[in-house]
Tab-separated table of C-alpha atoms in Angstrom:
chain	number	residue	atom	x	y	z
N	22	MET	CA	20.057	18.443	-33.252
N	23	SER	CA	20.921	18.392	-29.571
N	24	LYS	CA	18.623	17.860	-26.648
N	25	GLY	CA	18.901	19.007	-23.090
N	26	TYR	CA	17.716	18.272	-19.600
N	27	ILE	CA	17.141	20.445	-16.574
N	28	TYR	CA	16.796	18.974	-13.105
N	29	THR	CA	16.651	20.003	-9.466
N	30	THR	CA	19.249	18.835	-6.963
N	31	ARG	CA	18.211	17.265	-3.693
N	32	GLY	CA	16.904	19.539	-0.980
N	33	GLY	CA	19.532	21.377	1.000
N	34	PHE	CA	22.031	21.886	-1.830
N	35	ASP	CA	22.561	25.596	-2.460
N	36	PRO	CA	25.931	27.318	-3.036
N	37	GLU	CA	25.202	30.172	-0.614
N	38	ARG	CA	22.771	28.848	1.953
N	39	GLY	CA	23.020	25.094	1.947
N	40	LYS	CA	25.302	22.128	1.549
N	41	LYS	CA	28.134	22.148	-0.972
N	42	LEU	CA	27.245	20.380	-4.200
N	43	LYS	CA	29.534	17.479	-5.078
N	44	ASP	CA	27.606	15.906	-7.968
N	45	PRO	CA	27.698	17.392	-10.461
N	46	TYR	CA	31.080	18.986	-10.060
N	47	LEU	CA	30.784	22.453	-11.639
N	48	GLY	CA	34.387	23.495	-12.227
N	49	ASP	CA	36.204	24.222	-15.489
N	50	GLN	CA	35.375	20.720	-16.689
N	51	PRO	CA	32.047	19.745	-15.140
N	52	THR	CA	31.332	16.104	-14.359
N	53	LEU	CA	28.150	14.254	-13.433
N	54	GLY	CA	29.016	11.008	-11.718
N	55	ALA	CA	26.313	9.137	-9.834
N	56	CYS	CA	23.234	11.373	-9.677
N	57	MET	CA	20.465	11.328	-12.250
N	58	PRO	CA	21.294	8.012	-13.974
N	59	ASN	CA	18.209	8.449	-16.171
N	60	ILE	CA	19.597	11.683	-17.649
N	61	ARG	CA	23.174	10.369	-17.884
N	62	ARG	CA	21.890	7.348	-19.809
N	63	GLN	CA	20.006	9.490	-22.355
N	64	VAL	CA	22.504	12.252	-23.109
N	65	VAL	CA	25.096	12.093	-25.854
N	66	PRO	CA	28.010	14.423	-26.640
N	67	GLY	CA	26.644	17.816	-27.684
N	68	ASP	CA	23.565	17.610	-25.447
N	69	HIS	CA	23.129	20.012	-22.530
N	70	ILE	CA	22.459	19.640	-18.811
N	71	PHE	CA	21.132	22.424	-16.563
N	72	LEU	CA	20.875	22.352	-12.809
N	73	VAL	CA	18.499	24.025	-10.320
N	74	SER	CA	19.522	24.455	-6.681
N	75	GLY	CA	17.817	22.378	-4.010
N	76	LYS	CA	15.124	23.633	-1.705
N	77	VAL	CA	16.554	25.579	1.256
N	78	LYS	CA	14.570	27.466	3.880
N	79	ASP	CA	14.178	31.190	3.118
N	80	ALA	CA	16.027	31.025	-0.218
N	81	LEU	CA	14.589	31.050	-3.725
N	82	GLN	CA	15.755	28.159	-5.868
N	83	PHE	CA	17.600	29.126	-9.045
N	84	VAL	CA	19.179	27.758	-12.190
N	85	MET	CA	22.767	27.404	-10.981
N	86	ALA	CA	24.534	26.203	-14.102
N	87	GLY	CA	24.452	24.642	-17.521
N	88	PHE	CA	27.038	22.733	-19.522
N	89	GLU	CA	27.409	20.800	-22.745
N	90	VAL	CA	28.065	17.052	-22.602
N	91	ASP	CA	31.572	16.224	-23.820
N	92	GLN	CA	31.757	12.455	-23.292
N	93	LYS	CA	30.416	9.515	-21.313
N	94	LEU	CA	32.805	7.151	-19.568
N	95	ASP	CA	32.778	3.974	-17.549
N	96	ALA	CA	33.229	4.745	-13.825
N	97	MET	CA	36.517	2.794	-13.669
N	98	LEU	CA	37.994	4.862	-16.497
N	99	ALA	CA	36.759	8.012	-14.721
N	100	TYR	CA	38.449	6.714	-11.547
N	101	ASP	CA	41.771	6.598	-13.413
N	102	LEU	CA	41.343	9.889	-15.329
N	103	TYR	CA	39.883	12.068	-12.563
N	104	PRO	CA	41.437	11.126	-9.212
N	105	GLN	CA	40.366	14.537	-7.844
N	106	HIS	CA	36.708	13.433	-8.173
N	107	ARG	CA	37.037	10.154	-6.276
N	108	LEU	CA	34.737	9.879	-3.274
N	109	ARG	CA	36.606	10.768	-0.091
N	110	GLN	CA	36.218	12.422	3.282
N	111	LEU	CA	37.927	15.755	3.898
N	112	GLU	CA	39.689	16.652	7.159
N	113	ASN	CA	36.607	18.601	8.291
N	114	GLY	CA	34.467	15.463	7.871
N	115	GLU	CA	32.748	16.608	4.672
N	116	VAL	CA	32.316	13.939	1.984
N	117	THR	CA	33.280	15.065	-1.508
N	118	GLY	CA	33.726	13.522	-4.943
N	119	ASN	CA	31.377	11.980	-7.491
N	120	ILE	CA	33.193	8.781	-8.499
N	121	ILE	CA	31.605	6.211	-6.227
N	122	VAL	CA	33.743	3.162	-7.078
N	123	THR	CA	36.824	1.899	-5.282
N	124	ALA	CA	40.035	0.907	-7.086
N	125	GLN	CA	38.603	-2.625	-7.186
N	126	GLY	CA	35.369	-1.445	-8.856
N	127	ARG	CA	33.169	-1.950	-5.801
N	128	GLN	CA	30.805	0.517	-4.147
N	129	HIS	CA	32.778	2.968	-2.039
N	130	PRO	CA	31.959	2.721	1.704
N	131	LEU	CA	31.192	6.458	1.792
N	132	ASP	CA	28.463	6.002	-0.837
N	133	THR	CA	25.409	5.394	1.313
N	134	HIS	CA	22.922	4.722	-1.489
N	135	ASP	CA	21.156	1.373	-1.736
N	136	PRO	CA	23.670	-1.215	-3.051
N	137	SER	CA	20.997	-2.600	-5.389
N	138	THR	CA	21.216	0.658	-7.422
N	139	PHE	CA	25.023	0.684	-7.625
N	140	ALA	CA	25.379	-0.953	-11.067
N	141	ARG	CA	23.169	1.597	-12.820
N	142	ARG	CA	24.637	4.518	-10.882
N	143	ILE	CA	28.188	3.869	-12.164
N	144	GLU	CA	27.239	3.756	-15.839
N	145	ASN	CA	27.677	6.792	-18.063
N	146	TYR	CA	29.963	9.077	-16.059
N	147	VAL	CA	29.477	12.392	-17.900
N	148	THR	CA	32.187	14.951	-18.549
N	149	GLY	CA	31.225	18.392	-19.773
N	150	ARG	CA	32.521	21.394	-21.628
N	151	ASN	CA	31.488	25.039	-22.043
N	152	PRO	CA	30.108	25.447	-18.512
N	153	VAL	CA	28.152	28.536	-17.480
N	154	VAL	CA	28.006	28.589	-13.672
N	155	LEU	CA	26.559	31.340	-11.491
N	156	THR	CA	29.134	31.845	-8.727
N	157	SER	CA	29.323	35.443	-7.498
N	158	ARG	CA	26.797	36.938	-5.076
N	159	ARG	CA	25.502	39.210	-7.823
N	160	GLU	CA	25.114	36.335	-10.286
N	161	ILE	CA	23.382	34.102	-7.745
N	162	GLN	CA	21.005	36.884	-6.709
N	163	SER	CA	20.136	37.585	-10.363
N	164	GLY	CA	19.497	33.877	-10.821
N	165	ARG	CA	17.258	33.782	-7.750
N	166	ASP	CA	15.364	36.883	-8.889
N	167	ASP	CA	14.697	35.696	-12.449
N	168	THR	CA	14.553	31.884	-12.431
N	169	LEU	CA	10.779	31.509	-12.102
N	170	TYR	CA	10.121	34.030	-14.867
N	171	VAL	CA	12.722	32.465	-17.181
N	172	LEU	CA	11.595	28.872	-16.537
N	173	SER	CA	7.962	29.898	-17.093
N	174	HIS	CA	8.891	31.567	-20.383
N	175	VAL	CA	11.194	28.789	-21.601
N	176	LEU	CA	8.965	25.863	-20.585
N	177	GLY	CA	5.625	27.589	-21.187
N	178	LYS	CA	4.198	26.834	-17.775
N	179	LYS	CA	3.518	28.914	-14.662
N	180	GLY	CA	4.379	28.002	-11.081
N	181	ARG	CA	5.312	29.284	-7.638
N	182	VAL	CA	8.479	27.153	-7.438
N	183	PRO	CA	10.633	25.446	-10.101
N	184	LYS	CA	9.054	22.049	-9.336
N	185	ASP	CA	5.628	23.420	-10.365
N	186	ILE	CA	7.064	24.354	-13.764
N	187	MET	CA	9.452	21.498	-14.543
N	188	GLY	CA	8.779	18.693	-12.060
N	189	ARG	CA	11.954	16.994	-10.800
N	190	TRP	CA	13.387	17.243	-14.327
N	191	SER	CA	12.362	18.197	-17.852
N	192	ARG	CA	13.621	17.578	-21.341
N	193	LEU	CA	14.614	20.622	-23.403
N	194	ASP	CA	14.663	21.275	-27.147
N	195	ASP	CA	17.186	23.398	-29.090
N	196	ARG	CA	15.279	26.653	-28.558
N	197	GLN	CA	14.936	26.057	-24.813
N	198	ILE	CA	18.632	25.169	-24.499
N	199	ARG	CA	19.641	28.325	-26.371
N	200	GLU	CA	17.353	30.556	-24.278
N	201	LEU	CA	18.596	29.136	-20.964
N	202	ARG	CA	22.269	29.368	-21.987
N	203	ASP	CA	21.828	32.901	-23.331
N	204	TRP	CA	20.169	33.953	-20.070
N	205	LEU	CA	22.976	32.441	-17.941
N	206	VAL	CA	25.628	34.033	-20.169
N	207	SER	CA	23.895	37.415	-19.878
N	208	ILE	CA	23.970	37.138	-16.065
N	209	LYS	CA	27.684	36.302	-16.169
N	210	ALA	CA	28.223	39.351	-18.425
N	211	GLY	CA	26.440	41.595	-15.905
N	212	HIS	CA	23.331	42.361	-17.983
């Protein structure tokens, strides 16, 4: 029996109206590198992770994506296997990547988190499979329109914003995982 988690990204992260999300990476093979060490520690292959956009002025938060956990790796192995996810600065000045170690295994200078949290933030680099990510304008708008209703139904609690319903994060059972995935899949299918 699998378990799942749903959490909200930091404020300002929204694919249309905010900063670009770098952790988790939500491509064909999603990865969760340094954020949410509590969730990364608890998940095992077959579990599920769902993500709600961050708070942005004049935009409803929404469930952006969900994926199944494939494996958990040490950050140094992730550094070798996924060079495209190494922390780096792009030509436009934007910082990207979710592997926060250097080749020597130290905290990358671009990672501005407290060094005292570094050791626990590099454990359990998560790779995913079977992602369902809302990407088109239509999909994102459907997600914005329906997230509060769906979260209220799935989690059995009412609220004006996702945080009222789920806090910063919530654990999910099999039924809740299935309902959230089915809803995301139906949006992708245009229903």
